[in-house]
């Protein structure tokens, strides 16, 4: 149901004719402790009303129907606003005048201004800056169906292929020019420059295929180079005759009658990506002694696994294309002179397990051109990014000898830097969020001033808006990361409309129906995370250490507690000790649940046990909370807490060791953008319970390949765990059933091989459309440059003052 004229007629009839029930509902809403209303509060109110015996009166009630679809609301003594989300990524706003009991539609701008007034700002300021990017996209193709969200490249190919190649030969000529321009170090890779007419190309393709049909399918380009070059073709069509003929036939099909699928397959074979730049400025980025440090965790693991997979795929692809070119990948991050024992003070570092991937570190410099010597929080990096981008560009060009073919940004800071580099270098830009802070903290935009000294959300959200709209394409790990679920908004969706009172309001920011969004899910390193049943690959030499780690005494370094009953299965969790990861929440759930404590032990790997070892405020608060809970529930003997472990090979074997003891992995985060530890655990065959808020909702098929839990209802989560262990006692085969289905799920959907192949295909396809159409969106970029200069720069300059 989407609010329309008929709906408002029904709603006003109800408010007028059934005033007693209407007053009851509105009175309950106005009795909330806050002027801001959460969806959960509305759902609880509906359940309460139904429990009071109002079922029949509520079933067709238009106000209840609207409340069921409301994501949030706001009210004061005179007005109630409901932000209604009738379907994924579609919003409407309802205003109810409480004095007159009359309802009318409102605009998103009206609703944002109302919220600003609630927090003490002046909504009558007619010069309040409103950010509206919608006008720049009026002529740009947009998806209409929610099922298409995250499938941007498929949509573009369908929409643009037909139009491009039905314009009197214009599209065919653009495709010809696109192939003629491809070269490597001035060496053409597809066509001679002399091939400049489409009809000429058609004839040459037919001649080449006829020439090759008489040759051995497995013979190489080199064997027939003279004949093919005489026809105008250069190496790059394929290594073998069979591959060359397939590629040429695909192009002939496109010139004859293009289809989206054929176009994508052909473009995936065009040699376009030889050098890739990965941008990740914040944190301690390295290969040793960095994991577990502040701001350093999953993103580092993700990127290192990503570049290993990308290099393999690039090398394999270039070989298939018949080119003897060495792919190059640079991970550009921050150089930290005071690096402890991390190696983050090295300018260049080779990435283990690769042939030509390097970490390039560039220092942060202040306004006096002085190098910052020490680590700083990801929330404090904003004043340094513009200079970092300039310095990094010079270093990148020096290392590559030319501009890169693709730039990939990571997290808010890396994506902003990537947008600067892509703009000045004229390179295709891909963004990966990893996590968007805006959705981690309740009302983080509305109360940004309260958090500014600690988090500097004004800089971060502004950077996000700029980078998201500047990117050529965005990849996410899951659908819900973009657009959420039927009942909850997605992380990117949350950037479409919001306000930072006193700064600016966004009425149209990020449109999730934009075809730049694509879902490309990562995996876990298969050399480290593999099934426990693969006995011949197990790291058996680590077993004694793992035994001591899990079941040893408190003399084991960085440990609290011992496990008295070794026969109980293990509940295992491993994450940063950060409020959003909710490790202390899991400990509290476990402490309260007598049945679960009888069935299983709890093994926690997170943060530091001794608060003297941490200098991170978030972690310190969680450490103290952990100690408080462990004492409050008398958990010694049932809980073992170990400091963060940074050896990935040992961690991989630890997952399998937990499988050996018929345990389960629990990821209790309040929100998890993707859930790499979930993939790692499932890749080991470990039954997994994970938060339903975020990526695990899609990774896990509830009750089949794992289990969803609601971190807001810990009692239900522990009941589900207890039921699992109880069933495993009664039916030993059940454990193996869940384990096998977890392995199948990962193999089907979450591997780095699939990821790297898809990412490179997307890069080629978006690069093509950027060349032959106006996907660079110059008007949008000019608007974003103005927004950067007038908003971001002054905000960044205030950080650390």
PDB file of C-alpha atoms in Angstrom, residues 189-432:
ATOM      1  CA  UNK A 189      46.189  -4.588 -28.568  1.00  0.00           C
ATOM      2  CA  UNK A 190      43.148  -5.193 -30.765  1.00  0.00           C
ATOM      3  CA  UNK A 191      43.177  -3.346 -34.090  1.00  0.00           C
ATOM      4  CA  UNK A 192      45.543  -1.448 -36.354  1.00  0.00           C
ATOM      5  CA  UNK A 193      44.890   2.276 -36.440  1.00  0.00           C
ATOM      6  CA  UNK A 194      44.178   1.874 -40.179  1.00  0.00           C
ATOM      7  CA  UNK A 195      40.981  -0.056 -39.430  1.00  0.00           C
ATOM      8  CA  UNK A 196      38.613   2.906 -39.212  1.00  0.00           C
ATOM      9  CA  UNK A 197      35.311   1.853 -40.824  1.00  0.00           C
ATOM     10  CA  UNK A 198      32.702  -0.529 -39.416  1.00  0.00           C
ATOM     11  CA  UNK A 199      32.054  -2.249 -42.766  1.00  0.00           C
ATOM     12  CA  UNK A 200      35.797  -2.672 -43.145  1.00  0.00           C
ATOM     13  CA  UNK A 201      35.936  -4.294 -39.682  1.00  0.00           C
ATOM     14  CA  UNK A 202      33.102  -6.682 -40.545  1.00  0.00           C
ATOM     15  CA  UNK A 203      34.885  -7.828 -43.658  1.00  0.00           C
ATOM     16  CA  UNK A 204      38.190  -8.266 -41.855  1.00  0.00           C
ATOM     17  CA  UNK A 205      36.538 -10.318 -39.098  1.00  0.00           C
ATOM     18  CA  UNK A 206      35.000 -12.657 -41.679  1.00  0.00           C
ATOM     19  CA  UNK A 207      38.340 -13.012 -43.457  1.00  0.00           C
ATOM     20  CA  UNK A 208      40.156 -13.703 -40.185  1.00  0.00           C
ATOM     21  CA  UNK A 209      37.660 -16.368 -39.093  1.00  0.00           C
ATOM     22  CA  UNK A 210      37.888 -18.016 -42.519  1.00  0.00           C
ATOM     23  CA  UNK A 211      41.687 -17.916 -42.247  1.00  0.00           C
ATOM     24  CA  UNK A 212      41.646 -19.475 -38.760  1.00  0.00           C
ATOM     25  CA  UNK A 213      39.104 -22.196 -39.540  1.00  0.00           C
ATOM     26  CA  UNK A 214      41.833 -24.052 -41.440  1.00  0.00           C
ATOM     27  CA  UNK A 215      44.265 -23.904 -38.483  1.00  0.00           C
ATOM     28  CA  UNK A 216      44.671 -26.137 -35.447  1.00  0.00           C
ATOM     29  CA  UNK A 217      42.310 -24.895 -32.723  1.00  0.00           C
ATOM     30  CA  UNK A 218      45.004 -25.222 -30.037  1.00  0.00           C
ATOM     31  CA  UNK A 219      47.741 -23.481 -32.018  1.00  0.00           C
ATOM     32  CA  UNK A 220      48.849 -20.099 -30.692  1.00  0.00           C
ATOM     33  CA  UNK A 221      48.593 -16.504 -31.874  1.00  0.00           C
ATOM     34  CA  UNK A 222      52.317 -16.453 -32.534  1.00  0.00           C
ATOM     35  CA  UNK A 223      51.903 -19.245 -35.072  1.00  0.00           C
ATOM     36  CA  UNK A 224      49.586 -17.079 -37.184  1.00  0.00           C
ATOM     37  CA  UNK A 225      50.630 -13.559 -36.199  1.00  0.00           C
ATOM     38  CA  UNK A 226      51.775 -12.529 -39.671  1.00  0.00           C
ATOM     39  CA  UNK A 227      48.514 -13.523 -41.339  1.00  0.00           C
ATOM     40  CA  UNK A 228      46.331 -11.902 -38.689  1.00  0.00           C
ATOM     41  CA  UNK A 229      48.360  -8.708 -38.595  1.00  0.00           C
ATOM     42  CA  UNK A 230      48.053  -8.428 -42.360  1.00  0.00           C
ATOM     43  CA  UNK A 231      44.294  -8.315 -41.811  1.00  0.00           C
ATOM     44  CA  UNK A 232      44.568  -5.534 -39.229  1.00  0.00           C
ATOM     45  CA  UNK A 233      44.476  -7.512 -35.961  1.00  0.00           C
ATOM     46  CA  UNK A 234      46.872  -7.270 -33.052  1.00  0.00           C
ATOM     47  CA  UNK A 235      47.528  -9.693 -30.168  1.00  0.00           C
ATOM     48  CA  UNK A 236      44.833  -9.440 -27.515  1.00  0.00           C
ATOM     49  CA  UNK A 237      42.069 -11.426 -29.221  1.00  0.00           C
ATOM     50  CA  UNK A 238      43.148 -14.637 -27.568  1.00  0.00           C
ATOM     51  CA  UNK A 239      46.029 -17.002 -26.912  1.00  0.00           C
ATOM     52  CA  UNK A 240      44.771 -19.904 -29.010  1.00  0.00           C
ATOM     53  CA  UNK A 241      43.017 -20.086 -32.361  1.00  0.00           C
ATOM     54  CA  UNK A 242      39.861 -21.367 -30.669  1.00  0.00           C
ATOM     55  CA  UNK A 243      39.802 -18.415 -28.260  1.00  0.00           C
ATOM     56  CA  UNK A 244      40.530 -15.891 -31.020  1.00  0.00           C
ATOM     57  CA  UNK A 245      37.695 -17.221 -33.165  1.00  0.00           C
ATOM     58  CA  UNK A 246      35.263 -17.128 -30.249  1.00  0.00           C
ATOM     59  CA  UNK A 247      36.129 -13.491 -29.500  1.00  0.00           C
ATOM     60  CA  UNK A 248      35.846 -12.467 -33.153  1.00  0.00           C
ATOM     61  CA  UNK A 249      32.514 -14.285 -33.516  1.00  0.00           C
ATOM     62  CA  UNK A 250      31.186 -12.464 -30.456  1.00  0.00           C
ATOM     63  CA  UNK A 251      32.082  -9.126 -32.037  1.00  0.00           C
ATOM     64  CA  UNK A 252      30.432 -10.087 -35.326  1.00  0.00           C
ATOM     65  CA  UNK A 253      27.278 -11.024 -33.407  1.00  0.00           C
ATOM     66  CA  UNK A 254      27.281  -7.635 -31.663  1.00  0.00           C
ATOM     67  CA  UNK A 255      27.696  -5.774 -34.953  1.00  0.00           C
ATOM     68  CA  UNK A 256      24.881  -7.845 -36.453  1.00  0.00           C
ATOM     69  CA  UNK A 257      22.319  -7.875 -33.627  1.00  0.00           C
ATOM     70  CA  UNK A 258      23.696  -6.964 -30.192  1.00  0.00           C
ATOM     71  CA  UNK A 259      22.411  -8.626 -27.043  1.00  0.00           C
ATOM     72  CA  UNK A 260      23.313  -7.567 -23.484  1.00  0.00           C
ATOM     73  CA  UNK A 261      24.764 -10.960 -22.595  1.00  0.00           C
ATOM     74  CA  UNK A 262      26.920 -11.142 -25.713  1.00  0.00           C
ATOM     75  CA  UNK A 263      28.194  -7.629 -25.157  1.00  0.00           C
ATOM     76  CA  UNK A 264      29.202  -8.426 -21.558  1.00  0.00           C
ATOM     77  CA  UNK A 265      30.993 -11.625 -22.540  1.00  0.00           C
ATOM     78  CA  UNK A 266      32.859  -9.835 -25.322  1.00  0.00           C
ATOM     79  CA  UNK A 267      33.892  -6.915 -23.102  1.00  0.00           C
ATOM     80  CA  UNK A 268      35.087  -9.335 -20.427  1.00  0.00           C
ATOM     81  CA  UNK A 269      37.643 -10.550 -23.002  1.00  0.00           C
ATOM     82  CA  UNK A 270      38.951  -7.139 -24.040  1.00  0.00           C
ATOM     83  CA  UNK A 271      42.396  -6.446 -22.516  1.00  0.00           C
ATOM     84  CA  UNK A 272      41.775  -3.262 -20.535  1.00  0.00           C
ATOM     85  CA  UNK A 273      42.997  -3.773 -16.962  1.00  0.00           C
ATOM     86  CA  UNK A 274      46.760  -4.066 -16.478  1.00  0.00           C
ATOM     87  CA  UNK A 275      47.315  -1.917 -13.399  1.00  0.00           C
ATOM     88  CA  UNK A 276      45.026  -1.445 -10.407  1.00  0.00           C
ATOM     89  CA  UNK A 277      45.315   0.971  -7.514  1.00  0.00           C
ATOM     90  CA  UNK A 278      43.637   0.090  -4.187  1.00  0.00           C
ATOM     91  CA  UNK A 279      43.195   3.057  -1.814  1.00  0.00           C
ATOM     92  CA  UNK A 280      42.947   2.476   1.957  1.00  0.00           C
ATOM     93  CA  UNK A 281      44.518   5.347   3.930  1.00  0.00           C
ATOM     94  CA  UNK A 282      43.494   4.865   7.565  1.00  0.00           C
ATOM     95  CA  UNK A 283      44.615   2.388  10.185  1.00  0.00           C
ATOM     96  CA  UNK A 284      47.662   0.170  10.387  1.00  0.00           C
ATOM     97  CA  UNK A 285      47.806  -1.449   6.962  1.00  0.00           C
ATOM     98  CA  UNK A 286      50.357  -4.226   6.876  1.00  0.00           C
ATOM     99  CA  UNK A 287      50.929  -7.960   6.902  1.00  0.00           C
ATOM    100  CA  UNK A 288      52.363  -8.446  10.379  1.00  0.00           C
ATOM    101  CA  UNK A 289      51.470  -7.328  13.900  1.00  0.00           C
ATOM    102  CA  UNK A 290      48.606  -5.081  12.781  1.00  0.00           C
ATOM    103  CA  UNK A 291      45.413  -7.098  13.262  1.00  0.00           C
ATOM    104  CA  UNK A 292      43.663  -6.261  16.483  1.00  0.00           C
ATOM    105  CA  UNK A 293      45.009  -2.710  16.581  1.00  0.00           C
ATOM    106  CA  UNK A 294      42.466   0.135  16.495  1.00  0.00           C
ATOM    107  CA  UNK A 295      40.738   0.604  13.126  1.00  0.00           C
ATOM    108  CA  UNK A 296      42.536  -2.456  11.806  1.00  0.00           C
ATOM    109  CA  UNK A 297      40.765  -5.706  11.134  1.00  0.00           C
ATOM    110  CA  UNK A 298      38.458  -7.058   8.466  1.00  0.00           C
ATOM    111  CA  UNK A 299      39.227  -4.368   5.892  1.00  0.00           C
ATOM    112  CA  UNK A 300      42.946  -5.240   5.929  1.00  0.00           C
ATOM    113  CA  UNK A 301      42.202  -8.958   5.572  1.00  0.00           C
ATOM    114  CA  UNK A 302      39.669  -8.211   2.815  1.00  0.00           C
ATOM    115  CA  UNK A 303      42.117  -6.143   0.762  1.00  0.00           C
ATOM    116  CA  UNK A 304      45.033  -8.555   1.094  1.00  0.00           C
ATOM    117  CA  UNK A 305      42.855 -11.477   0.037  1.00  0.00           C
ATOM    118  CA  UNK A 306      41.340  -9.314  -2.700  1.00  0.00           C
ATOM    119  CA  UNK A 307      44.649  -8.345  -4.299  1.00  0.00           C
ATOM    120  CA  UNK A 308      45.931 -11.922  -4.272  1.00  0.00           C
ATOM    121  CA  UNK A 309      42.790 -13.063  -6.073  1.00  0.00           C
ATOM    122  CA  UNK A 310      42.841 -10.100  -8.462  1.00  0.00           C
ATOM    123  CA  UNK A 311      46.436 -10.722  -9.451  1.00  0.00           C
ATOM    124  CA  UNK A 312      45.714 -14.380 -10.193  1.00  0.00           C
ATOM    125  CA  UNK A 313      42.668 -13.474 -12.264  1.00  0.00           C
ATOM    126  CA  UNK A 314      44.479 -10.664 -14.113  1.00  0.00           C
ATOM    127  CA  UNK A 315      47.413 -12.954 -14.893  1.00  0.00           C
ATOM    128  CA  UNK A 316      45.132 -15.766 -16.063  1.00  0.00           C
ATOM    129  CA  UNK A 317      43.081 -13.339 -18.144  1.00  0.00           C
ATOM    130  CA  UNK A 318      46.107 -11.812 -19.841  1.00  0.00           C
ATOM    131  CA  UNK A 319      47.417 -15.277 -20.642  1.00  0.00           C
ATOM    132  CA  UNK A 320      44.055 -16.240 -22.142  1.00  0.00           C
ATOM    133  CA  UNK A 321      44.143 -13.031 -24.191  1.00  0.00           C
ATOM    134  CA  UNK A 322      47.558 -13.988 -25.520  1.00  0.00           C
ATOM    135  CA  UNK A 323      49.449 -11.126 -23.915  1.00  0.00           C
ATOM    136  CA  UNK A 324      52.777 -11.350 -22.115  1.00  0.00           C
ATOM    137  CA  UNK A 325      52.085  -8.444 -19.764  1.00  0.00           C
ATOM    138  CA  UNK A 326      52.845  -8.449 -16.048  1.00  0.00           C
ATOM    139  CA  UNK A 327      49.838  -7.119 -14.083  1.00  0.00           C
ATOM    140  CA  UNK A 328      50.567  -4.544 -11.410  1.00  0.00           C
ATOM    141  CA  UNK A 329      48.608  -3.786  -8.245  1.00  0.00           C
ATOM    142  CA  UNK A 330      49.402  -1.133  -5.667  1.00  0.00           C
ATOM    143  CA  UNK A 331      47.696  -0.899  -2.279  1.00  0.00           C
ATOM    144  CA  UNK A 332      48.083   2.769  -1.367  1.00  0.00           C
ATOM    145  CA  UNK A 333      47.903   3.467   2.340  1.00  0.00           C
ATOM    146  CA  UNK A 334      49.396   5.723   4.976  1.00  0.00           C
ATOM    147  CA  UNK A 335      53.038   5.603   6.043  1.00  0.00           C
ATOM    148  CA  UNK A 336      53.357   5.840   9.839  1.00  0.00           C
ATOM    149  CA  UNK A 337      56.922   6.703  10.958  1.00  0.00           C
ATOM    150  CA  UNK A 338      56.283   5.665  14.581  1.00  0.00           C
ATOM    151  CA  UNK A 339      55.198   2.202  13.510  1.00  0.00           C
ATOM    152  CA  UNK A 340      56.064   0.092  16.567  1.00  0.00           C
ATOM    153  CA  UNK A 341      56.795  -3.387  15.188  1.00  0.00           C
ATOM    154  CA  UNK A 342      54.311  -3.281  12.314  1.00  0.00           C
ATOM    155  CA  UNK A 343      56.369  -2.371   9.252  1.00  0.00           C
ATOM    156  CA  UNK A 344      54.000   0.512   8.503  1.00  0.00           C
ATOM    157  CA  UNK A 345      57.040   2.789   8.254  1.00  0.00           C
ATOM    158  CA  UNK A 346      58.199   1.024   5.061  1.00  0.00           C
ATOM    159  CA  UNK A 347      57.472   2.948   1.860  1.00  0.00           C
ATOM    160  CA  UNK A 348      57.190  -0.185  -0.307  1.00  0.00           C
ATOM    161  CA  UNK A 349      56.359  -3.689   0.812  1.00  0.00           C
ATOM    162  CA  UNK A 350      55.770  -6.761  -1.342  1.00  0.00           C
ATOM    163  CA  UNK A 351      52.559  -8.647  -0.567  1.00  0.00           C
ATOM    164  CA  UNK A 352      53.225 -12.265   0.382  1.00  0.00           C
ATOM    165  CA  UNK A 353      51.676 -14.818  -1.936  1.00  0.00           C
ATOM    166  CA  UNK A 354      51.862 -12.527  -4.966  1.00  0.00           C
ATOM    167  CA  UNK A 355      54.380 -11.819  -7.690  1.00  0.00           C
ATOM    168  CA  UNK A 356      53.933  -8.114  -8.274  1.00  0.00           C
ATOM    169  CA  UNK A 357      51.515  -6.684  -5.690  1.00  0.00           C
ATOM    170  CA  UNK A 358      53.030  -4.035  -3.454  1.00  0.00           C
ATOM    171  CA  UNK A 359      51.901  -1.868  -0.575  1.00  0.00           C
ATOM    172  CA  UNK A 360      52.813   1.766  -1.245  1.00  0.00           C
ATOM    173  CA  UNK A 361      52.769   3.943   1.857  1.00  0.00           C
ATOM    174  CA  UNK A 362      52.474   7.718   1.638  1.00  0.00           C
ATOM    175  CA  UNK A 363      52.666   9.870   4.799  1.00  0.00           C
ATOM    176  CA  UNK A 364      50.072  12.311   6.033  1.00  0.00           C
ATOM    177  CA  UNK A 365      51.291  15.915   6.034  1.00  0.00           C
ATOM    178  CA  UNK A 366      49.868  18.867   7.927  1.00  0.00           C
ATOM    179  CA  UNK A 367      49.344  22.397   6.636  1.00  0.00           C
ATOM    180  CA  UNK A 368      53.034  23.142   7.290  1.00  0.00           C
ATOM    181  CA  UNK A 369      54.063  20.190   5.123  1.00  0.00           C
ATOM    182  CA  UNK A 370      55.272  18.303   8.205  1.00  0.00           C
ATOM    183  CA  UNK A 371      54.881  14.521   8.305  1.00  0.00           C
ATOM    184  CA  UNK A 372      52.584  13.182  11.003  1.00  0.00           C
ATOM    185  CA  UNK A 373      54.629  10.578  12.857  1.00  0.00           C
ATOM    186  CA  UNK A 374      52.004   8.609  14.787  1.00  0.00           C
ATOM    187  CA  UNK A 375      48.826   6.650  14.126  1.00  0.00           C
ATOM    188  CA  UNK A 376      45.566   8.606  14.296  1.00  0.00           C
ATOM    189  CA  UNK A 377      41.982   7.389  14.435  1.00  0.00           C
ATOM    190  CA  UNK A 378      39.944   6.944  11.257  1.00  0.00           C
ATOM    191  CA  UNK A 379      37.701   9.709  12.600  1.00  0.00           C
ATOM    192  CA  UNK A 380      40.603  12.189  12.578  1.00  0.00           C
ATOM    193  CA  UNK A 381      42.050  11.706   9.068  1.00  0.00           C
ATOM    194  CA  UNK A 382      39.927  14.239   7.195  1.00  0.00           C
ATOM    195  CA  UNK A 383      42.273  17.290   7.186  1.00  0.00           C
ATOM    196  CA  UNK A 384      45.058  15.257   5.567  1.00  0.00           C
ATOM    197  CA  UNK A 385      43.315  13.501   2.693  1.00  0.00           C
ATOM    198  CA  UNK A 386      43.575  16.183   0.017  1.00  0.00           C
ATOM    199  CA  UNK A 387      47.341  16.493   0.396  1.00  0.00           C
ATOM    200  CA  UNK A 388      47.581  12.713   0.693  1.00  0.00           C
ATOM    201  CA  UNK A 389      45.782  12.384  -2.660  1.00  0.00           C
ATOM    202  CA  UNK A 390      48.224  14.783  -4.340  1.00  0.00           C
ATOM    203  CA  UNK A 391      51.248  13.025  -2.883  1.00  0.00           C
ATOM    204  CA  UNK A 392      49.823   9.591  -3.667  1.00  0.00           C
ATOM    205  CA  UNK A 393      49.171  10.539  -7.295  1.00  0.00           C
ATOM    206  CA  UNK A 394      52.790  11.474  -7.788  1.00  0.00           C
ATOM    207  CA  UNK A 395      53.964   8.242  -6.148  1.00  0.00           C
ATOM    208  CA  UNK A 396      51.523   6.071  -8.110  1.00  0.00           C
ATOM    209  CA  UNK A 397      52.576   7.537 -11.452  1.00  0.00           C
ATOM    210  CA  UNK A 398      56.184   6.999 -10.479  1.00  0.00           C
ATOM    211  CA  UNK A 399      55.649   3.342  -9.580  1.00  0.00           C
ATOM    212  CA  UNK A 400      53.449   2.440 -12.544  1.00  0.00           C
ATOM    213  CA  UNK A 401      55.149   4.690 -15.083  1.00  0.00           C
ATOM    214  CA  UNK A 402      51.685   5.715 -16.244  1.00  0.00           C
ATOM    215  CA  UNK A 403      48.214   6.165 -14.855  1.00  0.00           C
ATOM    216  CA  UNK A 404      46.452   3.057 -13.503  1.00  0.00           C
ATOM    217  CA  UNK A 405      43.583   1.436 -15.382  1.00  0.00           C
ATOM    218  CA  UNK A 406      41.315   1.149 -12.334  1.00  0.00           C
ATOM    219  CA  UNK A 407      41.143   2.829  -8.922  1.00  0.00           C
ATOM    220  CA  UNK A 408      39.299   1.114  -6.058  1.00  0.00           C
ATOM    221  CA  UNK A 409      38.497   3.088  -2.920  1.00  0.00           C
ATOM    222  CA  UNK A 410      37.883   1.485   0.462  1.00  0.00           C
ATOM    223  CA  UNK A 411      35.842   2.910   3.349  1.00  0.00           C
ATOM    224  CA  UNK A 412      34.842   6.591   3.503  1.00  0.00           C
ATOM    225  CA  UNK A 413      38.348   8.059   3.480  1.00  0.00           C
ATOM    226  CA  UNK A 414      39.670   5.794   0.742  1.00  0.00           C
ATOM    227  CA  UNK A 415      36.630   6.409  -1.428  1.00  0.00           C
ATOM    228  CA  UNK A 416      37.063  10.176  -1.151  1.00  0.00           C
ATOM    229  CA  UNK A 417      40.726   9.919  -2.116  1.00  0.00           C
ATOM    230  CA  UNK A 418      39.794   7.573  -4.977  1.00  0.00           C
ATOM    231  CA  UNK A 419      37.318  10.149  -6.306  1.00  0.00           C
ATOM    232  CA  UNK A 420      40.043  12.826  -6.316  1.00  0.00           C
ATOM    233  CA  UNK A 421      42.526  10.555  -8.088  1.00  0.00           C
ATOM    234  CA  UNK A 422      39.995   9.264 -10.613  1.00  0.00           C
ATOM    235  CA  UNK A 423      38.969  12.801 -11.458  1.00  0.00           C
ATOM    236  CA  UNK A 424      42.463  14.126 -12.089  1.00  0.00           C
ATOM    237  CA  UNK A 425      43.749  10.990 -13.829  1.00  0.00           C
ATOM    238  CA  UNK A 426      40.632  10.240 -15.874  1.00  0.00           C
ATOM    239  CA  UNK A 427      40.418   6.670 -14.561  1.00  0.00           C
ATOM    240  CA  UNK A 428      37.440   4.415 -13.822  1.00  0.00           C
ATOM    241  CA  UNK A 429      36.578   4.549 -10.119  1.00  0.00           C
ATOM    242  CA  UNK A 430      35.106   1.739  -8.021  1.00  0.00           C
ATOM    243  CA  UNK A 431      34.007   2.239  -4.414  1.00  0.00           C
ATOM    244  CA  UNK A 432      33.721  -0.293  -1.582  1.00  0.00           C
TER     245      UNK A 432
END
